[in-house]
Amino acid sequence: MAAEHLDRLRREGRITIVGASLAGLRAAETLRAEGFAGELTLIGDEPYEPYDRPPLSKSVLLGRADPHRTELPRRRETDATWRLGVTATGLDLTAGRVRLSDGDEVEYDRLLIATGVRARPWPKESEARLDGVFLLRTRDDAAGLYQRLRSGPRRVFVIGAGFAGCEVASACREQGIQVTVAERAGAPLVGALGGVVGAVAADLMREHGVDLRTRVTVTALEGDATGRVRAVHLSDESVVEADVVVVSLGSQRNTEWLDGSGLGAGPRGIACDAGCRAFDFRGIVTDDVFVAGDVARSPHALFEYQFLSLEHWGNAVAQAETAAHNMICDGADRRPHLWMPAFWSSQFGVNIKSVGVPPMGEELMITQGSTAERRFVGVYGHKGRVVAAVSFDNTRWLEFYQRAIERGAPFPPEYPTMDRRAENRHPVPADFPDPSLPTHGPMVTLSGWSPADTQLVFHPARH
């Protein structure tokens, strides 16, 4: 009976994908590639077909790419119905229906949720509406910011020194634009890479002329009589005049439309098993709802089965492919999502790349090169084994360290490496901030063992 049901699903079933970006597109392509011949519908809140987001904070801001020409390449025809520019507003799990903002409903036999994240807005709405205040997440955001940078602003102010904020600052300096960056931690990238590597990033920014302010928060944005932003007020009572402000406070997962649906969804994403099947609010796995991409939160066998939310391009692709495969297979043929977390960034002429889960590390050892030279590899350790590595302009070695993570190699590493410096013989504390405090946009969120855990306590910023 189960085999007949699955065969009918593959021939004439209805699969709906909510989220028409990278993960949604790759899932649709995988479904067709693996023989799904039924009705396929993709729903996306933006009016555009899937496009690539990493260039938006890099080559687009530098004028090297048109923000409206970053469409993702298609691997194959999807033969799908695209519902673009319409938002999913609700889910009826019992009836198998997705409610849409235009009043329509879409029925499904299997559902994939790939709604991703959105930029966290500035919390004071009246200030967020000032002309010259930008977010950077969508194609339209990037187009608007690029045009404003071209107009020759006197100073750009970036709130938040995560990867996106640093890349915006880098693009500004490359164009000769004065830029100030405010970060409430002690250095940039602290939430993603820890204080030791963050100090290297801070030196890099300052050497390139960035006015970096750390251990401060922004208390207010000030506008002029015409409604344009003119100044930024800081918690140390200083005031910085700026005519462009970029709010880079991390992201929020798009799960609000699932309120009351019965799924285990919340601000930290949608909990699912390693096969991408969503949990309901009781922690019981569903069989017809799957999750992929930035919005998913799944356990990873290499990292103590902690539930990880990964805002990584490669993870979105790999998880979408796994979810799509599992949607049209029975239990024996399903496979787990075990992608190695990886991330890259280019800023101030340096290529930064990481593998594994750096925030999991308590200690860091520089195994090759030197932080003073901004060319090095750092390895993170957790409970005596290697869990992550980061490189500054030394990417070629990361595959070696990825293998070390996969086999649970001991930490600190005892093997000899090329370019090992005498001053780096011993590990040091990685210096990550208290995990119970928000860090404005970590690239990896560690959320404990259970989808219902309450270990993370949110402390709102004092503005």
Coordinates of N, CA, C and O in Angstrom, one line a residue, residues 279-351:
F279 N 9.1 19.0 12.5 CA 8.5 18.6 13.7 C 7.2 19.4 13.9 O 7.2 20.6 13.6
D280 N 6.2 18.8 14.5 CA 5.1 19.6 15.0 C 5.5 20.1 16.4 O 6.6 19.9 16.9
F281 N 4.5 20.9 16.9 CA 4.9 21.6 18.2 C 5.1 20.7 19.3 O 5.7 21.1 20.4
R282 N 4.7 19.4 19.2 CA 5.0 18.4 20.3 C 6.3 17.7 20.1 O 6.7 16.9 21.0
G283 N 7.0 18.0 19.0 CA 8.3 17.3 18.7 C 8.1 16.0 18.0 O 9.1 15.3 17.9
I284 N 6.9 15.8 17.4 CA 6.7 14.6 16.6 C 6.9 14.9 15.2 O 6.4 15.9 14.7
V285 N 7.7 14.1 14.5 CA 8.0 14.4 13.1 C 6.8 14.2 12.2 O 6.0 13.3 12.4
T286 N 6.7 15.1 11.2 CA 5.6 15.0 10.2 C 6.1 14.2 9.0 O 7.3 14.1 8.8
D287 N 5.2 13.7 8.2 CA 5.6 12.9 7.1 C 5.4 13.7 5.8 O 5.9 13.2 4.7
D288 N 4.6 14.8 5.8 CA 4.3 15.4 4.5 C 4.8 16.9 4.5 O 4.5 17.6 3.5
V289 N 5.5 17.4 5.5 CA 6.0 18.7 5.5 C 7.5 18.7 5.7 O 8.0 18.1 6.7
F290 N 8.3 19.3 4.8 CA 9.7 19.3 4.9 C 10.2 20.7 4.9 O 9.5 21.7 4.6
V291 N 11.5 20.9 5.4 CA 12.1 22.2 5.5 C 13.5 22.2 4.9 O 14.2 21.2 5.0
A292 N 13.9 23.3 4.4 CA 15.3 23.5 3.8 C 15.7 24.9 3.9 O 14.9 25.8 3.8
G293 N 17.0 25.1 3.9 CA 17.6 26.4 3.8 C 17.7 27.2 5.1 O 17.7 26.6 6.2
D294 N 17.8 28.5 5.0 CA 18.1 29.3 6.2 C 17.1 29.2 7.3 O 17.4 29.4 8.5
V295 N 15.9 28.8 7.0 CA 14.8 28.7 8.0 C 14.8 27.4 8.7 O 14.1 27.3 9.8
A296 N 15.5 26.4 8.3 CA 15.5 25.1 8.9 C 16.5 25.0 10.1 O 17.5 25.8 10.2
R297 N 16.1 24.2 11.0 CA 17.0 24.0 12.2 C 17.0 22.5 12.4 O 16.0 21.9 12.8
S298 N 18.2 21.9 12.2 CA 18.2 20.4 12.2 C 19.4 19.9 12.9 O 20.5 20.6 13.0
P299 N 19.4 18.7 13.4 CA 20.5 18.1 14.2 C 21.6 17.7 13.2 O 21.4 17.3 12.1
H300 N 22.9 17.8 13.7 CA 24.0 17.4 12.9 C 24.9 16.4 13.7 O 25.4 16.7 14.8
A301 N 25.1 15.2 13.1 CA 25.8 14.2 13.8 C 27.2 14.6 14.2 O 27.8 14.1 15.2
L302 N 27.9 15.4 13.4 CA 29.3 15.8 13.6 C 29.4 16.8 14.8 O 30.5 17.0 15.3
F303 N 28.3 17.4 15.1 CA 28.4 18.4 16.1 C 27.4 18.2 17.3 O 26.6 19.0 17.7
E304 N 27.6 16.9 17.9 CA 26.9 16.5 19.1 C 25.4 16.5 18.9 O 24.7 16.7 19.8
Y305 N 24.9 16.4 17.7 CA 23.5 16.4 17.4 C 22.8 17.7 17.8 O 21.6 17.7 18.0
Q306 N 23.6 18.8 17.9 CA 22.9 20.0 18.2 C 22.1 20.5 17.0 O 22.5 20.2 15.8
F307 N 21.0 21.2 17.3 CA 20.2 21.7 16.2 C 20.9 23.0 15.6 O 21.1 23.9 16.4
L308 N 21.2 22.9 14.4 CA 21.9 24.1 13.7 C 21.0 24.8 12.7 O 20.3 24.1 12.0
S309 N 21.1 26.1 12.8 CA 20.5 26.9 11.7 C 21.6 27.5 11.0 O 22.4 28.3 11.5
L310 N 21.7 27.2 9.7 CA 22.9 27.7 8.9 C 22.5 28.6 7.8 O 21.7 28.2 6.9
E311 N 23.0 29.8 7.9 CA 22.7 30.8 6.8 C 23.8 30.8 5.8 O 24.6 31.7 5.7
H312 N 23.9 29.7 5.1 CA 25.0 29.5 4.2 C 24.5 29.1 2.8 O 23.5 28.3 2.7
W313 N 25.0 29.6 1.8 CA 24.6 29.4 0.4 C 24.7 27.9 0.1 O 23.7 27.3 -0.4
G314 N 25.8 27.3 0.4 CA 26.0 25.9 0.1 C 25.0 25.0 0.9 O 24.6 23.9 0.4
N315 N 24.8 25.4 2.1 CA 23.8 24.6 2.9 C 22.4 24.6 2.3 O 21.7 23.6 2.3
A316 N 22.0 25.8 1.8 CA 20.7 25.9 1.2 C 20.5 24.9 0.0 O 19.5 24.3 -0.1
V317 N 21.6 24.8 -0.8 CA 21.6 23.9 -1.9 C 21.5 22.5 -1.5 O 20.6 21.7 -1.9
A318 N 22.4 22.1 -0.6 CA 22.5 20.7 -0.2 C 21.3 20.3 0.6 O 20.8 19.1 0.3
Q319 N 20.7 21.1 1.4 CA 19.6 20.7 2.2 C 18.3 20.6 1.3 O 17.5 19.7 1.5
A320 N 18.2 21.5 0.3 CA 17.1 21.5 -0.6 C 17.1 20.2 -1.4 O 16.1 19.6 -1.6
E321 N 18.3 19.8 -1.8 CA 18.4 18.6 -2.6 C 18.0 17.3 -1.8 O 17.4 16.4 -2.3
T322 N 18.5 17.3 -0.5 CA 18.2 16.2 0.3 C 16.7 16.2 0.6 O 16.0 15.1 0.6
A323 N 16.1 17.4 0.9 CA 14.7 17.4 1.2 C 13.8 16.9 0.0 O 12.9 16.1 0.2
A324 N 14.2 17.4 -1.1 CA 13.4 17.0 -2.3 C 13.5 15.5 -2.6 O 12.5 14.9 -2.9
H325 N 14.7 15.0 -2.4 CA 14.9 13.5 -2.6 C 14.0 12.8 -1.6 O 13.3 11.9 -2.0
N326 N 14.0 13.2 -0.4 CA 13.3 12.5 0.7 C 11.8 12.6 0.5 O 11.0 11.7 1.0
M327 N 11.4 13.7 -0.1 CA 9.9 13.9 -0.3 C 9.3 12.9 -1.1 O 8.1 12.6 -1.0
I328 N 10.0 12.3 -2.1 CA 9.4 11.4 -3.0 C 10.1 10.0 -2.9 O 10.1 9.2 -3.8
C329 N 10.6 9.7 -1.7 CA 11.2 8.4 -1.4 C 10.6 7.8 -0.2 O 10.1 8.5 0.7
D330 N 10.7 6.4 -0.1 CA 10.2 5.8 1.2 C 11.4 5.8 2.2 O 12.5 6.2 1.9
G331 N 11.1 5.3 3.4 CA 12.1 5.4 4.5 C 13.4 4.8 4.2 O 14.5 5.4 4.5
A332 N 13.5 3.7 3.5 CA 14.7 3.0 3.3 C 15.6 3.7 2.3 O 16.9 3.6 2.4
D333 N 15.1 4.6 1.5 CA 15.9 5.3 0.5 C 16.2 6.7 0.9 O 16.9 7.4 0.2
R334 N 15.6 7.1 2.0 CA 15.9 8.5 2.4 C 17.3 8.7 3.0 O 17.9 7.7 3.5
R335 N 17.8 9.9 2.9 CA 19.2 10.1 3.4 C 19.2 11.3 4.3 O 18.4 12.2 4.2
P336 N 20.2 11.4 5.2 CA 20.3 12.5 6.1 C 21.0 13.7 5.4 O 21.8 13.6 4.5
H337 N 20.7 14.9 6.0 CA 21.4 16.1 5.6 C 22.6 16.3 6.5 O 22.5 16.6 7.7
L338 N 23.8 16.0 6.0 CA 25.0 16.1 6.8 C 26.1 17.0 6.1 O 27.3 16.7 6.1
W339 N 25.6 18.1 5.6 CA 26.5 19.0 4.9 C 27.5 19.7 5.9 O 27.1 20.0 7.0
M340 N 28.7 19.8 5.5 CA 29.7 20.4 6.3 C 29.5 22.0 6.3 O 29.6 22.5 5.2
P341 N 29.2 22.6 7.4 CA 29.0 24.1 7.3 C 30.2 24.8 6.8 O 31.3 24.4 7.2
A342 N 30.0 25.7 5.9 CA 31.1 26.5 5.3 C 30.6 27.9 5.0 O 29.4 28.1 4.7
F343 N 31.5 28.8 5.0 CA 31.1 30.2 4.7 C 32.3 30.9 4.2 O 33.5 30.6 4.5
W344 N 32.1 31.9 3.3 CA 33.2 32.7 2.8 C 32.7 34.2 2.8 O 31.6 34.5 2.7
S345 N 33.7 35.1 2.8 CA 33.5 36.5 2.7 C 34.7 37.1 2.1 O 35.9 36.7 2.3
S346 N 34.5 38.2 1.4 CA 35.6 39.0 0.8 C 35.5 40.4 1.3 O 34.5 41.0 1.0
Q347 N 36.5 40.9 2.0 CA 36.4 42.3 2.5 C 37.8 42.8 2.7 O 38.7 42.1 3.1
F348 N 38.0 44.1 2.3 CA 39.3 44.8 2.4 C 40.4 44.0 1.8 O 41.5 44.0 2.3
G349 N 40.1 43.4 0.7 CA 41.1 42.6 -0.1 C 41.5 41.3 0.5 O 42.5 40.7 0.0
V350 N 40.8 40.8 1.5 CA 41.1 39.5 2.1 C 40.0 38.6 1.9 O 38.8 38.9 2.1
N351 N 40.3 37.3 1.6 CA 39.4 36.3 1.4 C 39.3 35.5 2.7 O 40.2 34.9 3.2

